[in-house]
CSV table of C-alpha atoms and ligand atoms in Angstrom, one decimal:
chain,number,residue,atom,x,y,z
A,1,MET,CA,6.9,6.8,-21.5
A,2,GLN,CA,10.7,6.2,-19.0
A,3,GLU,CA,10.8,1.9,-18.9
A,4,LEU,CA,13.5,0.4,-16.9
A,5,GLU,CA,15.5,-2.7,-18.3
A,6,LEU,CA,14.4,-6.2,-16.8
A,7,TYR,CA,17.3,-8.4,-16.4
A,8,ASN,CA,16.3,-10.4,-19.2
A,9,GLY,CA,16.3,-6.9,-21.4
A,10,TYR,CA,12.6,-6.2,-21.8
A,11,LYS,CA,11.8,-2.5,-21.4
A,12,ILE,CA,8.9,-1.8,-18.7
A,13,PRO,CA,7.5,1.5,-17.9
A,14,ILE,CA,8.6,2.6,-14.5
A,15,ILE,CA,4.7,3.1,-13.4
A,16,GLY,CA,1.5,1.0,-13.8
A,17,TYR,CA,-2.3,1.1,-13.1
A,18,GLY,CA,-3.4,-0.9,-10.4
A,19,THR,CA,-6.8,-2.8,-10.6
A,20,PHE,CA,-7.9,-4.1,-7.7
A,21,PRO,CA,-11.0,-4.4,-7.0
A,22,GLN,CA,-12.4,-2.8,-9.6
A,23,ARG,CA,-14.4,-4.6,-12.2
A,24,GLU,CA,-17.0,-2.9,-14.7
A,25,VAL,CA,-15.7,0.3,-14.5
A,26,LEU,CA,-12.5,-1.2,-15.8
A,27,GLU,CA,-13.8,-0.9,-19.1
A,28,ASP,CA,-14.2,2.7,-18.9
A,29,ASN,CA,-10.9,3.6,-16.6
A,30,VAL,CA,-8.2,1.2,-18.3
A,31,PRO,CA,-9.0,3.9,-21.9
A,32,ILE,CA,-8.8,6.5,-19.8
A,33,ALA,CA,-5.2,4.9,-17.8
A,34,TYR,CA,-4.4,4.7,-21.3
A,35,ASN,CA,-5.1,8.5,-22.1
A,36,GLU,CA,-3.1,10.1,-19.2
A,37,GLY,CA,-0.2,8.0,-20.1
A,38,TYR,CA,-0.1,4.8,-18.4
A,39,ARG,CA,2.0,1.8,-20.5
A,40,MET,CA,1.3,-1.1,-18.0
A,41,ILE,CA,-1.4,-2.4,-16.8
A,42,ASP,CA,-1.5,-4.4,-13.1
A,43,THR,CA,-4.4,-7.5,-12.4
A,44,SER,CA,-4.8,-11.0,-11.1
A,45,ASP,CA,-7.3,-14.3,-11.8
A,46,ASN,CA,-8.1,-13.3,-8.5
A,47,TYR,CA,-9.5,-10.1,-8.9
A,48,LEU,CA,-12.1,-11.2,-11.3
A,49,ASN,CA,-11.5,-8.8,-13.2
A,50,GLU,CA,-9.0,-10.1,-16.3
A,51,ALA,CA,-12.1,-10.1,-18.7
A,52,TYR,CA,-13.2,-6.0,-17.9
A,53,VAL,CA,-9.3,-5.1,-18.3
A,54,GLY,CA,-9.4,-6.6,-21.7
A,55,ASN,CA,-12.1,-5.3,-22.7
A,56,GLY,CA,-10.9,-2.2,-21.6
A,57,LEU,CA,-7.9,-2.9,-23.9
A,58,HIS,CA,-10.0,-4.1,-26.6
A,59,LYS,CA,-11.0,-0.3,-26.8
A,60,VAL,CA,-7.4,1.5,-26.8
A,61,GLY,CA,-6.2,-0.6,-28.9
A,62,ASP,CA,-2.8,-0.6,-28.9
A,63,SER,CA,-1.4,-4.2,-28.1
A,64,ASN,CA,2.2,-2.7,-26.8
A,65,ILE,CA,0.7,-2.5,-23.4
A,66,THR,CA,2.4,-4.5,-21.1
A,67,VAL,CA,0.1,-6.3,-18.5
A,68,ILE,CA,0.8,-8.3,-15.3
A,69,THR,CA,-1.4,-11.2,-13.9
A,70,LYS,CA,-1.2,-13.1,-11.6
A,71,PHE,CA,-1.1,-17.3,-10.6
A,72,SER,CA,-3.3,-17.0,-7.3
A,73,GLN,CA,-4.6,-20.6,-7.3
A,74,PRO,CA,-3.2,-23.0,-4.7
A,75,LEU,CA,-6.2,-25.8,-5.9
A,76,ARG,CA,-5.2,-25.5,-9.2
A,77,SER,CA,-1.2,-25.7,-8.8
A,78,LYS,CA,-0.9,-28.5,-11.6
A,79,ASP,CA,-2.4,-26.7,-13.9
A,80,LEU,CA,-0.4,-23.5,-14.0
A,81,GLU,CA,-0.8,-23.8,-17.9
A,82,GLU,CA,-4.0,-24.4,-18.3
A,83,CYS,CA,-5.0,-20.9,-15.5
A,84,PHE,CA,-2.4,-19.2,-18.1
A,85,ALA,CA,-4.1,-19.8,-21.2
A,86,GLU,CA,-7.6,-19.0,-19.6
A,87,SER,CA,-5.8,-15.4,-18.5
A,88,MET,CA,-4.4,-14.6,-22.0
A,89,SER,CA,-7.2,-15.2,-23.2
A,90,ALA,CA,-9.4,-13.2,-20.7
A,91,LEU,CA,-7.2,-10.4,-21.1
A,92,GLY,CA,-6.9,-10.8,-25.1
A,93,THR,CA,-2.6,-10.0,-24.8
A,94,LYS,CA,-0.1,-11.3,-26.6
A,95,ALA,CA,2.5,-13.3,-24.8
A,96,ASP,CA,5.7,-11.0,-25.6
A,97,ARG,CA,3.5,-8.2,-24.0
A,98,THR,CA,2.2,-10.3,-21.0
A,99,ILE,CA,4.2,-10.4,-18.0
A,100,TYR,CA,3.4,-13.9,-15.1
A,101,LEU,CA,4.0,-13.2,-11.5
A,102,LEU,CA,3.5,-16.1,-9.1
A,103,HIS,CA,1.2,-13.9,-6.5
A,104,TRP,CA,1.9,-15.5,-2.4
A,105,PRO,CA,4.1,-17.8,-1.6
A,106,PHE,CA,2.1,-20.3,-0.1
A,107,PRO,CA,4.3,-23.1,1.3
A,108,TYR,CA,4.7,-26.6,0.1
A,109,LEU,CA,3.3,-25.4,-3.8
A,110,TRP,CA,5.2,-22.5,-4.9
A,111,LYS,CA,8.6,-24.5,-5.8
A,112,MET,CA,6.2,-26.8,-7.8
A,113,GLN,CA,4.1,-23.7,-9.2
A,114,TRP,CA,7.5,-21.7,-9.9
A,115,LYS,CA,8.5,-24.9,-12.2
A,116,ALA,CA,6.1,-24.2,-14.7
A,117,MET,CA,6.3,-20.5,-14.6
A,118,GLU,CA,9.9,-21.2,-15.7
A,119,ASP,CA,8.6,-23.6,-18.6
A,120,LEU,CA,5.6,-21.4,-19.5
A,121,TYR,CA,9.4,-18.4,-19.9
A,122,LEU,CA,11.4,-21.4,-21.6
A,123,THR,CA,9.1,-22.3,-24.1
A,124,GLY,CA,7.9,-18.2,-24.7
A,125,LYS,CA,5.2,-18.0,-23.9
A,126,CYS,CA,5.6,-15.1,-22.1
A,127,ALA,CA,7.4,-12.0,-21.5
A,128,ALA,CA,8.9,-11.8,-18.2
A,129,ILE,CA,8.4,-14.3,-15.1
A,130,GLY,CA,8.2,-12.9,-11.3
A,131,VAL,CA,6.7,-13.2,-7.9
A,132,CYS,CA,5.3,-11.6,-5.5
A,133,ASN,CA,5.2,-10.9,-1.2
A,134,PHE,CA,8.6,-12.8,-1.4
A,135,ASP,CA,11.0,-12.1,1.6
A,136,VAL,CA,14.7,-12.5,2.5
A,137,GLY,CA,14.1,-16.1,3.0
A,138,TYR,CA,11.7,-17.2,-0.1
A,139,LEU,CA,13.9,-15.1,-2.0
A,140,LYS,CA,17.1,-17.0,-1.0
A,141,GLU,CA,15.5,-20.7,-1.4
A,142,ILE,CA,14.4,-19.3,-5.3
A,143,LEU,CA,18.0,-18.4,-5.8
A,144,ARG,CA,19.1,-21.3,-5.1
A,145,ILE,CA,16.7,-23.5,-6.6
A,146,CYS,CA,15.8,-21.9,-9.5
A,147,ARG,CA,16.4,-22.4,-13.7
A,148,VAL,CA,15.3,-19.0,-14.3
A,149,LYS,CA,15.5,-16.0,-11.5
A,150,PRO,CA,12.3,-14.0,-11.3
A,151,MET,CA,12.8,-10.9,-12.9
A,152,ILE,CA,10.2,-8.8,-10.7
A,153,ASN,CA,9.3,-9.1,-6.8
A,154,GLN,CA,6.2,-7.3,-6.3
A,155,PHE,CA,5.4,-6.8,-2.1
A,156,GLU,CA,3.9,-4.0,0.0
A,157,ARG,CA,6.0,-1.0,-0.5
A,158,HIS,CA,5.5,2.6,1.1
A,159,PRO,CA,7.3,5.1,3.4
A,160,LEU,CA,6.0,3.6,6.1
A,161,PHE,CA,6.5,-0.2,5.4
A,162,GLN,CA,9.7,0.2,3.2
A,163,GLN,CA,11.0,-3.8,3.1
A,164,GLU,CA,14.8,-2.6,2.8
A,165,GLU,CA,16.4,-6.0,3.4
A,166,VAL,CA,13.9,-7.4,0.5
A,167,VAL,CA,14.6,-4.0,-1.7
A,168,LYS,CA,18.2,-4.2,-1.1
A,169,LEU,CA,18.3,-8.5,-2.3
A,170,CYS,CA,16.4,-7.5,-5.0
A,171,LYS,CA,19.1,-4.2,-6.6
A,172,ASN,CA,21.7,-7.1,-6.0
A,173,GLU,CA,20.2,-9.8,-8.0
A,174,ASN,CA,19.3,-8.1,-10.3
A,175,ILE,CA,15.2,-8.7,-9.8
A,176,GLN,CA,12.9,-5.5,-10.2
A,177,VAL,CA,11.7,-4.0,-7.0
A,178,MET,CA,7.2,-3.2,-7.7
A,179,SER,CA,6.0,-1.8,-4.9
A,180,TYR,CA,2.6,-2.3,-4.3
A,181,SER,CA,-0.7,-0.3,-1.9
A,182,PRO,CA,2.1,2.3,-2.7
A,183,LEU,CA,0.2,4.9,-1.2
A,184,ALA,CA,-0.5,3.1,1.9
A,185,ARG,CA,-4.2,2.1,0.5
A,186,MET,CA,-4.1,6.1,1.7
A,187,ASP,CA,-3.2,5.8,5.2
A,188,ASN,CA,-4.1,8.8,7.2
A,189,GLU,CA,-0.3,8.5,9.0
A,190,LEU,CA,1.2,9.5,5.3
A,191,ASN,CA,-1.1,12.4,4.7
A,192,ALA,CA,-0.7,13.9,7.6
A,193,ASN,CA,2.7,13.2,7.7
A,194,GLU,CA,4.5,16.7,8.3
A,195,THR,CA,7.5,16.1,6.0
A,196,LEU,CA,6.0,14.7,2.8
A,197,ARG,CA,3.7,17.8,3.2
A,198,HIS,CA,6.9,19.9,3.1
A,199,ILE,CA,8.3,18.3,0.5
A,200,ALA,CA,5.0,18.7,-1.4
A,201,ASN,CA,4.6,21.9,-1.2
A,202,LYS,CA,8.4,22.9,-2.4
A,203,TYR,CA,7.5,21.5,-5.5
A,204,HIS,CA,3.9,22.1,-5.5
A,205,LYS,CA,2.8,18.6,-5.5
A,206,THR,CA,0.6,16.6,-3.5
A,207,VAL,CA,1.6,13.8,-1.0
A,208,ASN,CA,0.4,11.1,-3.1
A,209,GLN,CA,2.9,12.7,-5.7
A,210,VAL,CA,5.8,12.6,-3.6
A,211,ILE,CA,5.4,9.3,-2.7
A,212,LEU,CA,5.3,7.4,-6.0
A,213,ARG,CA,8.3,10.1,-7.3
A,214,TRP,CA,10.3,8.3,-3.8
A,215,ASN,CA,9.4,4.9,-5.9
A,216,ILE,CA,10.4,6.2,-8.9
A,217,ASP,CA,13.6,7.7,-7.7
A,218,THR,CA,14.9,5.2,-5.8
A,219,GLN,CA,14.0,3.0,-9.1
A,220,CYS,CA,11.4,0.9,-7.9
A,221,ILE,CA,8.2,0.5,-10.0
A,222,PRO,CA,4.7,1.7,-8.4
A,223,ILE,CA,1.7,0.3,-9.3
A,224,PRO,CA,-1.0,3.0,-7.8
A,225,ALA,CA,-4.8,1.8,-7.8
A,226,SER,CA,-7.5,4.2,-8.5
A,227,SER,CA,-11.5,4.0,-9.6
A,228,SER,CA,-11.3,8.3,-10.1
A,229,GLU,CA,-10.3,9.9,-13.5
A,230,ILE,CA,-9.2,12.7,-11.5
A,231,HIS,CA,-6.8,10.4,-9.4
A,232,ILE,CA,-5.2,8.3,-12.2
A,233,LYS,CA,-4.4,11.8,-13.6
A,234,GLU,CA,-2.8,12.9,-10.4
A,235,ASN,CA,-1.3,9.8,-9.8
A,236,ILE,CA,0.9,9.9,-13.2
A,237,GLY,CA,1.5,13.7,-13.6
A,238,VAL,CA,4.7,12.8,-11.7
A,239,PHE,CA,7.7,14.1,-14.7
A,240,ASP,CA,7.8,17.2,-14.4
A,241,PHE,CA,10.0,17.0,-11.1
A,242,GLN,CA,12.6,14.9,-9.3
A,243,LEU,CA,13.7,14.6,-5.3
A,244,ASN,CA,16.8,14.9,-4.4
A,245,GLU,CA,19.0,12.8,-2.3
A,246,GLU,CA,17.9,14.7,1.0
A,247,ASP,CA,14.1,14.7,0.1
A,248,ILE,CA,14.9,10.7,-0.7
A,249,CYS,CA,16.9,10.8,3.2
A,250,ALA,CA,13.7,12.2,4.8
A,251,ILE,CA,11.5,9.6,3.7
A,252,ASN,CA,13.9,7.1,3.9
A,253,GLN,CA,13.8,7.2,7.1
A,254,MET,CA,9.8,7.2,7.5
A,255,ASP,CA,9.5,3.2,7.9
A,256,ARG,CA,8.0,2.2,10.7
A,257,GLY,CA,7.1,-1.1,9.7
A,258,LYS,CA,3.2,-0.4,9.5
A,259,ARG,CA,1.6,-2.9,6.6
A,260,VAL,CA,-1.4,-2.1,5.2
A,261,ARG,CA,-1.9,-5.5,4.0
A,262,PHE,CA,-1.7,-9.2,5.5
A,263,ASN,CA,1.5,-10.9,6.2
A,264,PRO,CA,1.6,-13.2,3.1
A,265,ARG,CA,3.9,-15.6,5.6
A,266,THR,CA,2.3,-15.9,8.8
A,267,ARG,CA,-1.2,-16.1,7.0
A,268,PHE,CA,-0.3,-18.6,4.5
A,269,ASP,CA,2.3,-21.1,6.6
A,270,LYS,CA,-1.1,-21.5,9.0
A,271,LYS,CA,-4.1,-22.3,6.1
A,272,SER,CA,-1.7,-23.9,4.0
A,273,LYS,CA,-0.1,-26.3,6.4
A,274,LYS,CA,-2.9,-27.1,7.2
A,275,LYS,CA,-4.2,-28.6,4.2
A,276,PHE,CA,-1.4,-29.8,3.2
A,277,LEU,CA,-1.9,-32.0,6.1
A,278,LEU,CA,-5.0,-32.6,5.4
A,279,GLN,CA,-4.2,-33.6,1.5
A,280,ARG,CA,-1.7,-36.0,2.9
A,281,LEU,CA,-4.5,-37.6,5.4
A,282,ARG,CA,-7.0,-38.0,2.7
A,283,LEU,CA,-4.5,-39.8,0.4
A,284,SER,CA,-3.5,-41.7,3.1
A,285,ASN,CA,-6.9,-42.4,4.1
A,286,THR,CA,-7.9,-43.5,0.5
A,287,LEU,CA,-3.9,-45.8,0.2
A,288,ILE,CA,-5.7,-47.7,3.8
A,289,ALA,CA,-9.4,-48.0,2.2
A,290,LYS,CA,-7.7,-49.7,-1.3
A,291,THR,CA,-5.3,-51.6,1.0
A,292,ILE,CA,-8.4,-53.2,2.5
A,293,ASP,CA,-10.8,-53.5,-0.3
A,294,PHE,CA,-7.8,-55.5,-2.1
A,295,TYR,CA,-7.4,-57.7,1.1
A,296,LYS,CA,-11.4,-58.7,1.1
A,297,LYS,CA,-10.9,-58.9,-2.4
A,298,GLN,CA,-7.8,-62.0,-1.9
A,299,LYS,CA,-9.9,-63.6,1.2
A,300,ILE,CA,-13.1,-63.6,-1.4
A,301,ARG,CA,-11.1,-65.4,-3.6
B,1,NAP,N1,0.9,-9.0,-5.2
B,1,NAP,C1,-0.3,-8.7,-4.5
B,1,NAP,O1,0.1,-9.2,-3.6
B,1,NAP,C2,-1.1,-7.6,-4.6
B,1,NAP,C3,-1.6,-6.5,-3.1
B,1,NAP,C4,-2.5,-5.8,-3.1
B,1,NAP,C5,-2.2,-4.7,-4.2
B,1,NAP,N2,-1.6,-5.2,-5.3
B,1,NAP,C6,-1.7,-4.2,-7.0
B,1,NAP,O2,-1.5,-3.1,-6.5
B,1,NAP,C7,-2.3,-2.1,-6.9
B,1,NAP,C8,-2.3,-1.1,-5.6
B,1,NAP,O3,-2.5,-1.7,-4.2
B,1,NAP,P1,-3.5,-1.5,-3.8
B,1,NAP,O4,-4.9,-0.9,-4.5
B,1,NAP,O5,-3.8,-1.7,-2.3
B,1,NAP,O6,-3.7,0.4,-2.9
B,1,NAP,P2,-3.1,1.9,-3.2
B,1,NAP,O7,-2.3,2.2,-4.9
B,1,NAP,O8,-1.9,2.3,-2.0
B,1,NAP,O9,-4.6,3.0,-2.9
B,1,NAP,C9,-5.7,2.6,-3.4
B,1,NAP,C10,-6.5,3.3,-2.7
B,1,NAP,O10,-6.2,4.9,-3.0
B,1,NAP,C11,-7.0,5.4,-3.6
B,1,NAP,N3,-6.0,6.5,-4.5
B,1,NAP,C12,-5.6,6.4,-5.8
B,1,NAP,N4,-5.0,7.9,-5.9
B,1,NAP,C13,-5.1,8.5,-5.3
B,1,NAP,C14,-5.0,10.1,-5.0
B,1,NAP,N5,-4.3,10.4,-5.9
B,1,NAP,N6,-5.8,10.7,-3.8
B,1,NAP,C15,-6.5,10.2,-3.1
B,1,NAP,N7,-6.7,8.8,-3.0
B,1,NAP,C16,-6.0,8.0,-4.2
B,1,NAP,C17,-8.0,4.9,-4.4
B,1,NAP,O11,-9.1,5.4,-4.3
B,1,NAP,P3,-10.1,5.9,-5.4
B,1,NAP,O12,-10.5,4.4,-6.3
B,1,NAP,O13,-10.8,6.3,-4.7
B,1,NAP,O14,-9.0,6.8,-6.3
B,1,NAP,C18,-7.8,3.5,-3.8
B,1,NAP,O15,-8.8,3.4,-2.3
B,1,NAP,C19,-3.8,-3.1,-6.1
B,1,NAP,O16,-4.5,-2.1,-7.4
B,1,NAP,C20,-3.3,-4.1,-7.5
B,1,NAP,O17,-2.9,-4.3,-9.2
B,1,NAP,C21,-0.7,-5.9,-5.6
């Protein structure tokens, strides 16, 4: 398997197997993916499938597979290390093959969470740490405050939504780009696209394979998900051809800002702010109640 090198020296496979939203079937699909050649699996604590991935990995029995999991628990921010230990135990992976990512930039929380991620990495509990869904603004902020720079940024990226500014900043900072929803969840616009069809015909490949190859040829790691053995095989059949400059330029021009997933900045901004204010309100109510209680007791005495 072709690899790239993270800035800390970790050798990471150039393609990974995405597992959302599969559950039990992963006990069979992880070994299928392994047999087809995948050497990296992407999961998360909130996919509720880590134990199934773990059982699949156990069947495979190769401890050199890179496993990516994520911290996604805004209500357990202070227990990040405990959450990580739970993930590790479900997955049954080794520290030196485990990559831990912060799933979303929750405003008010992500800085505290990143500090705990850094502690995990600095104490040797995982091979690499990174973030997901960090746009240019969040990236600049983390670069300003971090002790350990993220090694990876995983975000939505496909021909219809390329996030070129984020890619550029990551490349300048030596942060590895990882593309999720690389097939745009099979958006009809992609498969029907004339440019992609033309390139696919030229190489006797499918449109999906061309899209995955475009990621690889632009040094971005795609993590396509599939529950079908045929698709799992098709998606890794991308190492017997290479796109030329002209093909890459043509695909680069297909960007039209079309997300297939939610925008993490707007989605969490509102929710987190509300939650944060509620927490503060609850805290001040508790303080007021405690103060009243204190003075009442003083009076009684
Ligand atoms: N960090 C984050 O916030 C975040 C967010 C979203 C996703 N992710 C990760 O990224 C992975 C991939 O993203 P995704 O699942 O959103 O989108 P995706 O990989 O673009 O698309 C998955 C869909 O495409 C279909 N598919 C895959 N290969 C195919 C093929 N060769 N031919 C026809 N259909 C095919 C799959 O159906 P079949 O099962 O029928 O093949 C599935 O419905 C996830 O599994 C997850 O691990 C991370």
